[in-house]
Amino acid sequence: KAGVTQTPRYLIKTRGQQVTLSCSPISGHRSVSWYQQTPGQGLQFLFEYFSETQRNKGNFPGRFSGRQFSNSRSEMNVSTLELGDSALYLCASSGGTGGYTEAFFGQGTRLTVV
Amino acid sequence: DAKTTQPPSMDCAEGRAANLPCNHSTISGNEYVYWYRQIHSQGPQYIIHGLKNNETNEMASLIITEDRKSSTLILPHATLRDTAVYYCIVRVGVAGTYKYIFGTGTRLKVLA
């Protein structure tokens, strides 16, 4: 069974630009969550999507947004990038036909803002 | 805010059991404790989870105190490949929508 796939693995962007990250969950999983990991703040929850609806949101500014498609694939977007947005962005999928399962994480997208 | 407290680092001899403690004194009655580990900034890897009872799987055992205020992850025979940051996590939310509250983790170093 394929795991959670995140693309791209690495990105370098300039301040002020925007970026879109992609996440393909495990087949059959309908919940996708996003986390940001930085050396200073550790792992922090961004938001969670289920059946194309955002169900939960962390304490991040509105520059951070996401969406989920009908095939459960998800994207997150960060607009007007700041240096502090440099981080490892992790996507996790959970939930199969039997209900909630533990979350399985992808390898992450490392974003560097210069 | 993190709901868990872990020692920042621990060492363990290869082949010995690694016992990683975690305090979660403010955990609510329906909140699960999860353990994940992260190697070299890869994605966190699921290890085990529990609510009240002790749990065991092929990777580890989880011992939860009766008052649920703390737990211990046990890796029975640590190997060099177990060197990683181990996160004790409380899963919060209601049925159908959950999120993980990560703490700062314990950096476990397995020594040859």
mmCIF file with all atom_site columns, C-alpha atoms in Angstrom:
data_model
loop_
_atom_site.group_PDB
_atom_site.id
_atom_site.type_symbol
_atom_site.label_atom_id
_atom_site.label_alt_id
_atom_site.label_comp_id
_atom_site.label_asym_id
_atom_site.label_entity_id
_atom_site.label_seq_id
_atom_site.pdbx_PDB_ins_code
_atom_site.Cartn_x
_atom_site.Cartn_y
_atom_site.Cartn_z
_atom_site.occupancy
_atom_site.B_iso_or_equiv
_atom_site.pdbx_formal_charge
_atom_site.auth_seq_id
_atom_site.auth_comp_id
_atom_site.auth_asym_id
_atom_site.auth_atom_id
_atom_site.pdbx_PDB_model_num
ATOM 1   C CA . LYS A 1 1   ? 0.000   0.000  0.000  1.00 0.00 ? 1   LYS A CA 1
ATOM 2   C CA . ALA A 1 2   ? 1.491   3.339  -1.002 1.00 0.00 ? 2   ALA A CA 1
ATOM 3   C CA . GLY A 1 3   ? 2.159   5.815  1.784  1.00 0.00 ? 3   GLY A CA 1
ATOM 4   C CA . VAL A 1 4   ? 1.457   9.509  1.985  1.00 0.00 ? 4   VAL A CA 1
ATOM 5   C CA . THR A 1 5   ? 3.125   11.343 -0.877 1.00 0.00 ? 5   THR A CA 1
ATOM 6   C CA . GLN A 1 6   ? 4.145   14.970 -0.679 1.00 0.00 ? 6   GLN A CA 1
ATOM 7   C CA . THR A 1 7   ? 5.430   17.039 -3.561 1.00 0.00 ? 7   THR A CA 1
ATOM 8   C CA . PRO A 1 8   ? 7.747   18.704 -4.075 1.00 0.00 ? 8   PRO A CA 1
ATOM 9   C CA . ARG A 1 9   ? 10.296  17.519 -1.509 1.00 0.00 ? 9   ARG A CA 1
ATOM 10  C CA . TYR A 1 10  ? 12.257  20.762 -1.582 1.00 0.00 ? 10  TYR A CA 1
ATOM 11  C CA . LEU A 1 11  ? 11.388  24.321 -2.535 1.00 0.00 ? 11  LEU A CA 1
ATOM 12  C CA . ILE A 1 12  ? 13.206  27.622 -2.493 1.00 0.00 ? 12  ILE A CA 1
ATOM 13  C CA . LYS A 1 13  ? 11.092  30.760 -2.756 1.00 0.00 ? 13  LYS A CA 1
ATOM 14  C CA . THR A 1 14  ? 11.640  34.483 -2.400 1.00 0.00 ? 14  THR A CA 1
ATOM 15  C CA . ARG A 1 15  ? 9.956   36.684 0.191  1.00 0.00 ? 15  ARG A CA 1
ATOM 16  C CA . GLY A 1 16  ? 6.615   37.950 -1.032 1.00 0.00 ? 16  GLY A CA 1
ATOM 17  C CA . GLN A 1 17  ? 5.985   35.038 -3.370 1.00 0.00 ? 17  GLN A CA 1
ATOM 18  C CA . GLN A 1 18  ? 3.355   32.394 -2.838 1.00 0.00 ? 18  GLN A CA 1
ATOM 19  C CA . VAL A 1 19  ? 3.740   28.633 -2.794 1.00 0.00 ? 19  VAL A CA 1
ATOM 20  C CA . THR A 1 20  ? 1.499   25.583 -3.177 1.00 0.00 ? 20  THR A CA 1
ATOM 21  C CA . LEU A 1 21  ? 2.335   22.227 -1.635 1.00 0.00 ? 21  LEU A CA 1
ATOM 22  C CA . SER A 1 22  ? 0.620   18.980 -2.526 1.00 0.00 ? 22  SER A CA 1
ATOM 23  C CA . CYS A 1 23  ? -0.290  15.893 -0.526 1.00 0.00 ? 23  CYS A CA 1
ATOM 24  C CA . SER A 1 24  ? -1.716  12.584 -1.722 1.00 0.00 ? 24  SER A CA 1
ATOM 25  C CA . PRO A 1 25  ? -3.078  10.545 1.190  1.00 0.00 ? 25  PRO A CA 1
ATOM 26  C CA . ILE A 1 26  ? -3.076  6.800  1.616  1.00 0.00 ? 26  ILE A CA 1
ATOM 27  C CA . SER A 1 27  ? -5.742  5.211  -0.549 1.00 0.00 ? 27  SER A CA 1
ATOM 28  C CA . GLY A 1 28  ? -9.034  5.122  1.320  1.00 0.00 ? 28  GLY A CA 1
ATOM 29  C CA . HIS A 1 29  ? -8.055  7.783  3.849  1.00 0.00 ? 29  HIS A CA 1
ATOM 30  C CA . ARG A 1 30  ? -10.367 10.778 3.810  1.00 0.00 ? 30  ARG A CA 1
ATOM 31  C CA . SER A 1 31  ? -8.794  12.996 6.446  1.00 0.00 ? 31  SER A CA 1
ATOM 32  C CA . VAL A 1 32  ? -5.710  15.057 5.641  1.00 0.00 ? 32  VAL A CA 1
ATOM 33  C CA . SER A 1 33  ? -3.920  17.206 8.202  1.00 0.00 ? 33  SER A CA 1
ATOM 34  C CA . TRP A 1 34  ? -1.064  19.634 7.751  1.00 0.00 ? 34  TRP A CA 1
ATOM 35  C CA . TYR A 1 35  ? 1.699   20.464 10.229 1.00 0.00 ? 35  TYR A CA 1
ATOM 36  C CA . GLN A 1 36  ? 4.555   22.942 10.222 1.00 0.00 ? 36  GLN A CA 1
ATOM 37  C CA . GLN A 1 37  ? 7.864   22.004 11.833 1.00 0.00 ? 37  GLN A CA 1
ATOM 38  C CA . THR A 1 38  ? 10.492  24.602 12.700 1.00 0.00 ? 38  THR A CA 1
ATOM 39  C CA . PRO A 1 39  ? 13.479  24.396 15.048 1.00 0.00 ? 39  PRO A CA 1
ATOM 40  C CA . GLY A 1 40  ? 12.022  27.099 17.270 1.00 0.00 ? 40  GLY A CA 1
ATOM 41  C CA . GLN A 1 41  ? 8.355   26.102 17.459 1.00 0.00 ? 41  GLN A CA 1
ATOM 42  C CA . GLY A 1 42  ? 8.531   22.368 16.842 1.00 0.00 ? 42  GLY A CA 1
ATOM 43  C CA . LEU A 1 43  ? 5.602   20.605 15.213 1.00 0.00 ? 43  LEU A CA 1
ATOM 44  C CA . GLN A 1 44  ? 2.464   22.717 15.018 1.00 0.00 ? 44  GLN A CA 1
ATOM 45  C CA . PHE A 1 45  ? -0.947  21.854 13.648 1.00 0.00 ? 45  PHE A CA 1
ATOM 46  C CA . LEU A 1 46  ? -2.073  23.946 10.679 1.00 0.00 ? 46  LEU A CA 1
ATOM 47  C CA . PHE A 1 47  ? -5.431  22.524 9.597  1.00 0.00 ? 47  PHE A CA 1
ATOM 48  C CA . GLU A 1 48  ? -7.363  19.382 8.821  1.00 0.00 ? 48  GLU A CA 1
ATOM 49  C CA . TYR A 1 49  ? -9.627  18.525 5.891  1.00 0.00 ? 49  TYR A CA 1
ATOM 50  C CA . PHE A 1 50  ? -12.221 15.828 5.513  1.00 0.00 ? 50  PHE A CA 1
ATOM 51  C CA . SER A 1 51  ? -14.470 15.337 2.498  1.00 0.00 ? 51  SER A CA 1
ATOM 52  C CA . GLU A 1 52  ? -13.329 18.643 1.005  1.00 0.00 ? 52  GLU A CA 1
ATOM 53  C CA . THR A 1 53  ? -14.237 20.579 4.178  1.00 0.00 ? 53  THR A CA 1
ATOM 54  C CA . GLN A 1 54  ? -11.889 22.195 6.655  1.00 0.00 ? 54  GLN A CA 1
ATOM 55  C CA . ARG A 1 55  ? -12.867 20.816 10.053 1.00 0.00 ? 55  ARG A CA 1
ATOM 56  C CA . ASN A 1 56  ? -10.114 22.102 12.274 1.00 0.00 ? 56  ASN A CA 1
ATOM 57  C CA . LYS A 1 57  ? -7.653  24.971 12.144 1.00 0.00 ? 57  LYS A CA 1
ATOM 58  C CA . GLY A 1 58  ? -4.572  25.894 14.134 1.00 0.00 ? 58  GLY A CA 1
ATOM 59  C CA . ASN A 1 59  ? -3.310  29.333 15.130 1.00 0.00 ? 59  ASN A CA 1
ATOM 60  C CA . PHE A 1 60  ? -1.785  30.482 11.883 1.00 0.00 ? 60  PHE A CA 1
ATOM 61  C CA . PRO A 1 61  ? -2.430  33.675 9.930  1.00 0.00 ? 61  PRO A CA 1
ATOM 62  C CA . GLY A 1 62  ? -4.793  33.768 6.985  1.00 0.00 ? 62  GLY A CA 1
ATOM 63  C CA . ARG A 1 63  ? -1.834  33.608 4.595  1.00 0.00 ? 63  ARG A CA 1
ATOM 64  C CA . PHE A 1 64  ? -1.933  29.881 5.220  1.00 0.00 ? 64  PHE A CA 1
ATOM 65  C CA . SER A 1 65  ? -4.794  28.153 3.458  1.00 0.00 ? 65  SER A CA 1
ATOM 66  C CA . GLY A 1 66  ? -5.647  24.781 2.100  1.00 0.00 ? 66  GLY A CA 1
ATOM 67  C CA . ARG A 1 67  ? -8.147  22.748 0.214  1.00 0.00 ? 67  ARG A CA 1
ATOM 68  C CA . GLN A 1 68  ? -9.056  19.160 -0.432 1.00 0.00 ? 68  GLN A CA 1
ATOM 69  C CA . PHE A 1 69  ? -10.291 17.626 -3.637 1.00 0.00 ? 69  PHE A CA 1
ATOM 70  C CA . SER A 1 70  ? -12.918 14.957 -4.179 1.00 0.00 ? 70  SER A CA 1
ATOM 71  C CA . ASN A 1 71  ? -10.200 12.288 -4.447 1.00 0.00 ? 71  ASN A CA 1
ATOM 72  C CA . SER A 1 72  ? -8.944  13.347 -0.964 1.00 0.00 ? 72  SER A CA 1
ATOM 73  C CA . ARG A 1 73  ? -5.748  14.878 -2.325 1.00 0.00 ? 73  ARG A CA 1
ATOM 74  C CA . SER A 1 74  ? -4.955  18.119 -0.553 1.00 0.00 ? 74  SER A CA 1
ATOM 75  C CA . GLU A 1 75  ? -3.013  21.263 -1.243 1.00 0.00 ? 75  GLU A CA 1
ATOM 76  C CA . MET A 1 76  ? -1.850  23.969 1.072  1.00 0.00 ? 76  MET A CA 1
ATOM 77  C CA . ASN A 1 77  ? -0.990  27.467 -0.027 1.00 0.00 ? 77  ASN A CA 1
ATOM 78  C CA . VAL A 1 78  ? 1.095   30.113 1.643  1.00 0.00 ? 78  VAL A CA 1
ATOM 79  C CA . SER A 1 79  ? 0.833   33.608 0.230  1.00 0.00 ? 79  SER A CA 1
ATOM 80  C CA . THR A 1 80  ? 3.145   36.575 0.719  1.00 0.00 ? 80  THR A CA 1
ATOM 81  C CA . LEU A 1 81  ? 5.951   34.412 2.019  1.00 0.00 ? 81  LEU A CA 1
ATOM 82  C CA . GLU A 1 82  ? 8.032   35.573 4.960  1.00 0.00 ? 82  GLU A CA 1
ATOM 83  C CA . LEU A 1 83  ? 11.456  34.367 6.062  1.00 0.00 ? 83  LEU A CA 1
ATOM 84  C CA . GLY A 1 84  ? 9.824   32.779 9.112  1.00 0.00 ? 84  GLY A CA 1
ATOM 85  C CA . ASP A 1 85  ? 7.772   30.506 6.888  1.00 0.00 ? 85  ASP A CA 1
ATOM 86  C CA . SER A 1 86  ? 10.894  28.471 6.192  1.00 0.00 ? 86  SER A CA 1
ATOM 87  C CA . ALA A 1 87  ? 10.031  25.076 7.620  1.00 0.00 ? 87  ALA A CA 1
ATOM 88  C CA . LEU A 1 88  ? 9.347   21.426 6.999  1.00 0.00 ? 88  LEU A CA 1
ATOM 89  C CA . TYR A 1 89  ? 5.675   21.082 6.066  1.00 0.00 ? 89  TYR A CA 1
ATOM 90  C CA . LEU A 1 90  ? 4.210   17.707 6.875  1.00 0.00 ? 90  LEU A CA 1
ATOM 91  C CA . CYS A 1 91  ? 1.006   16.154 5.697  1.00 0.00 ? 91  CYS A CA 1
ATOM 92  C CA . ALA A 1 92  ? -0.707  13.282 7.486  1.00 0.00 ? 92  ALA A CA 1
ATOM 93  C CA . SER A 1 93  ? -3.633  11.134 6.436  1.00 0.00 ? 93  SER A CA 1
ATOM 94  C CA . SER A 1 94  ? -5.925  9.085  8.590  1.00 0.00 ? 94  SER A CA 1
ATOM 95  C CA . GLY A 1 95  ? -9.234  7.265  8.637  1.00 0.00 ? 95  GLY A CA 1
ATOM 96  C CA . GLY A 1 96  ? -10.265 4.398  6.478  1.00 0.00 ? 96  GLY A CA 1
ATOM 97  C CA . THR A 1 97  ? -13.513 2.635  5.874  1.00 0.00 ? 97  THR A CA 1
ATOM 98  C CA . GLY A 1 98  ? -13.504 1.462  9.481  1.00 0.00 ? 98  GLY A CA 1
ATOM 99  C CA . GLY A 1 99  ? -13.363 4.915  10.969 1.00 0.00 ? 99  GLY A CA 1
ATOM 100 C CA . TYR A 1 100 ? -10.490 6.796  12.558 1.00 0.00 ? 100 TYR A CA 1
ATOM 101 C CA . THR A 1 101 ? -6.996  5.363  12.331 1.00 0.00 ? 101 THR A CA 1
ATOM 102 C CA . GLU A 1 102 ? -3.702  6.719  13.525 1.00 0.00 ? 102 GLU A CA 1
ATOM 103 C CA . ALA A 1 103 ? -2.209  9.383  11.303 1.00 0.00 ? 103 ALA A CA 1
ATOM 104 C CA . PHE A 1 104 ? 0.441   8.453  8.782  1.00 0.00 ? 104 PHE A CA 1
ATOM 105 C CA . PHE A 1 105 ? 2.857   11.176 7.814  1.00 0.00 ? 105 PHE A CA 1
ATOM 106 C CA . GLY A 1 106 ? 4.502   11.903 4.515  1.00 0.00 ? 106 GLY A CA 1
ATOM 107 C CA . GLN A 1 107 ? 8.188   12.767 4.146  1.00 0.00 ? 107 GLN A CA 1
ATOM 108 C CA . GLY A 1 108 ? 7.428   16.449 4.087  1.00 0.00 ? 108 GLY A CA 1
ATOM 109 C CA . THR A 1 109 ? 8.217   19.415 1.886  1.00 0.00 ? 109 THR A CA 1
ATOM 110 C CA . ARG A 1 110 ? 11.143  21.513 3.015  1.00 0.00 ? 110 ARG A CA 1
ATOM 111 C CA . LEU A 1 111 ? 10.451  25.133 2.148  1.00 0.00 ? 111 LEU A CA 1
ATOM 112 C CA . THR A 1 112 ? 13.217  27.703 2.270  1.00 0.00 ? 112 THR A CA 1
ATOM 113 C CA . VAL A 1 113 ? 12.286  31.370 1.928  1.00 0.00 ? 113 VAL A CA 1
ATOM 114 C CA . VAL A 1 114 ? 15.143  33.685 0.963  1.00 0.00 ? 114 VAL A CA 1
ATOM 115 C CA . ASP B 2 1   ? 0.036   24.589 24.263 1.00 0.00 ? 1   ASP B CA 1
ATOM 116 C CA . ALA B 2 2   ? 1.699   21.199 24.562 1.00 0.00 ? 2   ALA B CA 1
ATOM 117 C CA . LYS B 2 3   ? -0.044  18.795 26.890 1.00 0.00 ? 3   LYS B CA 1
ATOM 118 C CA . THR B 2 4   ? 2.981   16.561 27.365 1.00 0.00 ? 4   THR B CA 1
ATOM 119 C CA . THR B 2 5   ? 6.363   16.906 29.040 1.00 0.00 ? 5   THR B CA 1
ATOM 120 C CA . GLN B 2 6   ? 9.334   14.730 28.118 1.00 0.00 ? 6   GLN B CA 1
ATOM 121 C CA . PRO B 2 7   ? 13.029  14.741 29.021 1.00 0.00 ? 7   PRO B CA 1
ATOM 122 C CA . PRO B 2 8   ? 14.975  16.426 26.214 1.00 0.00 ? 8   PRO B CA 1
ATOM 123 C CA . SER B 2 9   ? 17.439  13.589 25.732 1.00 0.00 ? 9   SER B CA 1
ATOM 124 C CA . MET B 2 10  ? 18.314  10.054 26.803 1.00 0.00 ? 10  MET B CA 1
ATOM 125 C CA . ASP B 2 11  ? 20.993  7.489  26.029 1.00 0.00 ? 11  ASP B CA 1
ATOM 126 C CA . CYS B 2 12  ? 20.512  3.745  25.875 1.00 0.00 ? 12  CYS B CA 1
ATOM 127 C CA . ALA B 2 13  ? 22.950  0.892  25.271 1.00 0.00 ? 13  ALA B CA 1
ATOM 128 C CA . GLU B 2 14  ? 22.300  -1.221 22.215 1.00 0.00 ? 14  GLU B CA 1
ATOM 129 C CA . GLY B 2 15  ? 20.377  -4.376 23.088 1.00 0.00 ? 15  GLY B CA 1
ATOM 130 C CA . ARG B 2 16  ? 19.016  -2.945 26.308 1.00 0.00 ? 16  ARG B CA 1
ATOM 131 C CA . ALA B 2 17  ? 15.472  -1.752 26.904 1.00 0.00 ? 17  ALA B CA 1
ATOM 132 C CA . ALA B 2 18  ? 14.828  1.934  26.336 1.00 0.00 ? 18  ALA B CA 1
ATOM 133 C CA . ASN B 2 19  ? 12.248  3.410  28.699 1.00 0.00 ? 19  ASN B CA 1
ATOM 134 C CA . LEU B 2 20  ? 10.985  6.819  27.605 1.00 0.00 ? 20  LEU B CA 1
ATOM 135 C CA . PRO B 2 21  ? 8.804   8.666  30.135 1.00 0.00 ? 21  PRO B CA 1
ATOM 136 C CA . CYS B 2 22  ? 6.082   11.190 29.421 1.00 0.00 ? 22  CYS B CA 1
ATOM 137 C CA . ASN B 2 23  ? 3.966   13.360 31.702 1.00 0.00 ? 23  ASN B CA 1
ATOM 138 C CA . HIS B 2 24  ? 0.467   14.369 30.597 1.00 0.00 ? 24  HIS B CA 1
ATOM 139 C CA . SER B 2 25  ? -1.116  15.482 33.837 1.00 0.00 ? 25  SER B CA 1
ATOM 140 C CA . THR B 2 26  ? -3.825  17.608 32.167 1.00 0.00 ? 26  THR B CA 1
ATOM 141 C CA . ILE B 2 27  ? -5.065  14.895 29.849 1.00 0.00 ? 27  ILE B CA 1
ATOM 142 C CA . SER B 2 28  ? -8.839  14.567 29.592 1.00 0.00 ? 28  SER B CA 1
ATOM 143 C CA . GLY B 2 29  ? -10.713 11.320 30.019 1.00 0.00 ? 29  GLY B CA 1
ATOM 144 C CA . ASN B 2 30  ? -11.305 10.691 26.334 1.00 0.00 ? 30  ASN B CA 1
ATOM 145 C CA . GLU B 2 31  ? -7.930  11.842 25.015 1.00 0.00 ? 31  GLU B CA 1
ATOM 146 C CA . TYR B 2 32  ? -5.584  9.218  23.693 1.00 0.00 ? 32  TYR B CA 1
ATOM 147 C CA . VAL B 2 33  ? -1.817  9.141  24.110 1.00 0.00 ? 33  VAL B CA 1
ATOM 148 C CA . TYR B 2 34  ? 0.127   8.516  20.912 1.00 0.00 ? 34  TYR B CA 1
ATOM 149 C CA . TRP B 2 35  ? 3.825   7.926  20.366 1.00 0.00 ? 35  TRP B CA 1
ATOM 150 C CA . TYR B 2 36  ? 5.654   8.764  17.170 1.00 0.00 ? 36  TYR B CA 1
ATOM 151 C CA . ARG B 2 37  ? 9.320   8.984  16.306 1.00 0.00 ? 37  ARG B CA 1
ATOM 152 C CA . GLN B 2 38  ? 11.161  11.097 13.783 1.00 0.00 ? 38  GLN B CA 1
ATOM 153 C CA . ILE B 2 39  ? 14.480  10.189 12.224 1.00 0.00 ? 39  ILE B CA 1
ATOM 154 C CA . HIS B 2 40  ? 16.627  12.833 10.513 1.00 0.00 ? 40  HIS B CA 1
ATOM 155 C CA . SER B 2 41  ? 13.714  15.208 9.854  1.00 0.00 ? 41  SER B CA 1
ATOM 156 C CA . GLN B 2 42  ? 11.779  12.604 7.923  1.00 0.00 ? 42  GLN B CA 1
ATOM 157 C CA . GLY B 2 43  ? 8.049   12.371 8.520  1.00 0.00 ? 43  GLY B CA 1
ATOM 158 C CA . PRO B 2 44  ? 7.085   11.143 11.988 1.00 0.00 ? 44  PRO B CA 1
ATOM 159 C CA . GLN B 2 45  ? 6.533   7.396  12.190 1.00 0.00 ? 45  GLN B CA 1
ATOM 160 C CA . TYR B 2 46  ? 3.655   5.959  14.209 1.00 0.00 ? 46  TYR B CA 1
ATOM 161 C CA . ILE B 2 47  ? 4.696   3.643  17.049 1.00 0.00 ? 47  ILE B CA 1
ATOM 162 C CA . ILE B 2 48  ? 1.771   2.939  19.364 1.00 0.00 ? 48  ILE B CA 1
ATOM 163 C CA . HIS B 2 49  ? -1.197  4.522  21.129 1.00 0.00 ? 49  HIS B CA 1
ATOM 164 C CA . GLY B 2 50  ? -3.424  3.907  24.121 1.00 0.00 ? 50  GLY B CA 1
ATOM 165 C CA . LEU B 2 51  ? -6.199  5.286  26.292 1.00 0.00 ? 51  LEU B CA 1
ATOM 166 C CA . LYS B 2 52  ? -6.173  3.505  29.644 1.00 0.00 ? 52  LYS B CA 1
ATOM 167 C CA . ASN B 2 53  ? -4.785  0.018  29.260 1.00 0.00 ? 53  ASN B CA 1
ATOM 168 C CA . ASN B 2 54  ? -1.235  -0.998 28.564 1.00 0.00 ? 54  ASN B CA 1
ATOM 169 C CA . GLU B 2 55  ? -0.613  -1.757 24.920 1.00 0.00 ? 55  GLU B CA 1
ATOM 170 C CA . THR B 2 56  ? 1.980   -3.793 23.038 1.00 0.00 ? 56  THR B CA 1
ATOM 171 C CA . ASN B 2 57  ? 2.760   -4.203 19.372 1.00 0.00 ? 57  ASN B CA 1
ATOM 172 C CA . GLU B 2 58  ? 5.690   -5.423 17.324 1.00 0.00 ? 58  GLU B CA 1
ATOM 173 C CA . MET B 2 59  ? 7.596   -2.193 17.862 1.00 0.00 ? 59  MET B CA 1
ATOM 174 C CA . ALA B 2 60  ? 7.047   -1.272 21.487 1.00 0.00 ? 60  ALA B CA 1
ATOM 175 C CA . SER B 2 61  ? 5.015   -1.397 24.673 1.00 0.00 ? 61  SER B CA 1
ATOM 176 C CA . LEU B 2 62  ? 3.086   1.462  26.203 1.00 0.00 ? 62  LEU B CA 1
ATOM 177 C CA . ILE B 2 63  ? 2.513   1.574  29.946 1.00 0.00 ? 63  ILE B CA 1
ATOM 178 C CA . ILE B 2 64  ? -0.070  4.111  31.141 1.00 0.00 ? 64  ILE B CA 1
ATOM 179 C CA . THR B 2 65  ? -0.450  4.840  34.848 1.00 0.00 ? 65  THR B CA 1
ATOM 180 C CA . GLU B 2 66  ? -3.819  4.212  36.438 1.00 0.00 ? 66  GLU B CA 1
ATOM 181 C CA . ASP B 2 67  ? -4.473  7.936  36.915 1.00 0.00 ? 67  ASP B CA 1
ATOM 182 C CA . ARG B 2 68  ? -3.433  8.502  33.259 1.00 0.00 ? 68  ARG B CA 1
ATOM 183 C CA . LYS B 2 69  ? -1.162  11.368 34.246 1.00 0.00 ? 69  LYS B CA 1
ATOM 184 C CA . SER B 2 70  ? 1.925   9.718  32.790 1.00 0.00 ? 70  SER B CA 1
ATOM 185 C CA . SER B 2 71  ? 3.065   6.955  30.498 1.00 0.00 ? 71  SER B CA 1
ATOM 186 C CA . THR B 2 72  ? 6.229   5.124  29.465 1.00 0.00 ? 72  THR B CA 1
ATOM 187 C CA . LEU B 2 73  ? 7.196   3.896  26.034 1.00 0.00 ? 73  LEU B CA 1
ATOM 188 C CA . ILE B 2 74  ? 9.365   0.790  26.152 1.00 0.00 ? 74  ILE B CA 1
ATOM 189 C CA . LEU B 2 75  ? 11.550  -0.337 23.272 1.00 0.00 ? 75  LEU B CA 1
ATOM 190 C CA . PRO B 2 76  ? 12.472  -3.809 24.512 1.00 0.00 ? 76  PRO B CA 1
ATOM 191 C CA . HIS B 2 77  ? 15.774  -4.289 22.663 1.00 0.00 ? 77  HIS B CA 1
ATOM 192 C CA . ALA B 2 78  ? 17.047  -0.991 21.332 1.00 0.00 ? 78  ALA B CA 1
ATOM 193 C CA . THR B 2 79  ? 19.133  -0.990 18.156 1.00 0.00 ? 79  THR B CA 1
ATOM 194 C CA . LEU B 2 80  ? 21.187  1.762  16.550 1.00 0.00 ? 80  LEU B CA 1
ATOM 195 C CA . ARG B 2 81  ? 18.320  2.326  14.115 1.00 0.00 ? 81  ARG B CA 1
ATOM 196 C CA . ASP B 2 82  ? 16.109  3.352  17.023 1.00 0.00 ? 82  ASP B CA 1
ATOM 197 C CA . THR B 2 83  ? 18.116  6.553  17.420 1.00 0.00 ? 83  THR B CA 1
ATOM 198 C CA . ALA B 2 84  ? 15.512  9.257  16.817 1.00 0.00 ? 84  ALA B CA 1
ATOM 199 C CA . VAL B 2 85  ? 13.386  11.944 18.420 1.00 0.00 ? 85  VAL B CA 1
ATOM 200 C CA . TYR B 2 86  ? 10.424  10.347 20.193 1.00 0.00 ? 86  TYR B CA 1
ATOM 201 C CA . TYR B 2 87  ? 7.237   12.343 20.590 1.00 0.00 ? 87  TYR B CA 1
ATOM 202 C CA . CYS B 2 88  ? 4.582   11.666 23.171 1.00 0.00 ? 88  CYS B CA 1
ATOM 203 C CA . ILE B 2 89  ? 1.395   13.235 21.858 1.00 0.00 ? 89  ILE B CA 1
ATOM 204 C CA . VAL B 2 90  ? -2.102  13.820 23.116 1.00 0.00 ? 90  VAL B CA 1
ATOM 205 C CA . ARG B 2 91  ? -4.794  13.502 20.504 1.00 0.00 ? 91  ARG B CA 1
ATOM 206 C CA . VAL B 2 92  ? -7.466  16.127 21.084 1.00 0.00 ? 92  VAL B CA 1
ATOM 207 C CA . GLY B 2 93  ? -10.789 16.670 19.413 1.00 0.00 ? 93  GLY B CA 1
ATOM 208 C CA . VAL B 2 94  ? -14.185 15.124 19.068 1.00 0.00 ? 94  VAL B CA 1
ATOM 209 C CA . ALA B 2 95  ? -15.351 12.159 17.085 1.00 0.00 ? 95  ALA B CA 1
ATOM 210 C CA . GLY B 2 96  ? -14.488 12.670 13.461 1.00 0.00 ? 96  GLY B CA 1
ATOM 211 C CA . THR B 2 97  ? -12.024 15.516 13.832 1.00 0.00 ? 97  THR B CA 1
ATOM 212 C CA . TYR B 2 98  ? -8.803  15.233 15.719 1.00 0.00 ? 98  TYR B CA 1
ATOM 213 C CA . LYS B 2 99  ? -5.438  16.896 15.889 1.00 0.00 ? 99  LYS B CA 1
ATOM 214 C CA . TYR B 2 100 ? -2.157  16.030 17.528 1.00 0.00 ? 100 TYR B CA 1
ATOM 215 C CA . ILE B 2 101 ? -0.612  18.353 20.088 1.00 0.00 ? 101 ILE B CA 1
ATOM 216 C CA . PHE B 2 102 ? 3.116   17.702 19.856 1.00 0.00 ? 102 PHE B CA 1
ATOM 217 C CA . GLY B 2 103 ? 5.519   18.378 22.688 1.00 0.00 ? 103 GLY B CA 1
ATOM 218 C CA . THR B 2 104 ? 9.245   18.911 22.283 1.00 0.00 ? 104 THR B CA 1
ATOM 219 C CA . GLY B 2 105 ? 10.111  15.208 22.268 1.00 0.00 ? 105 GLY B CA 1
ATOM 220 C CA . THR B 2 106 ? 12.989  13.139 23.646 1.00 0.00 ? 106 THR B CA 1
ATOM 221 C CA . ARG B 2 107 ? 16.111  12.697 21.590 1.00 0.00 ? 107 ARG B CA 1
ATOM 222 C CA . LEU B 2 108 ? 17.076  9.059  22.129 1.00 0.00 ? 108 LEU B CA 1
ATOM 223 C CA . LYS B 2 109 ? 20.597  8.037  21.285 1.00 0.00 ? 109 LYS B CA 1
ATOM 224 C CA . VAL B 2 110 ? 21.321  4.313  21.154 1.00 0.00 ? 110 VAL B CA 1
ATOM 225 C CA . LEU B 2 111 ? 24.988  3.636  21.869 1.00 0.00 ? 111 LEU B CA 1
ATOM 226 C CA . ALA B 2 112 ? 26.962  0.738  20.420 1.00 0.00 ? 112 ALA B CA 1
#
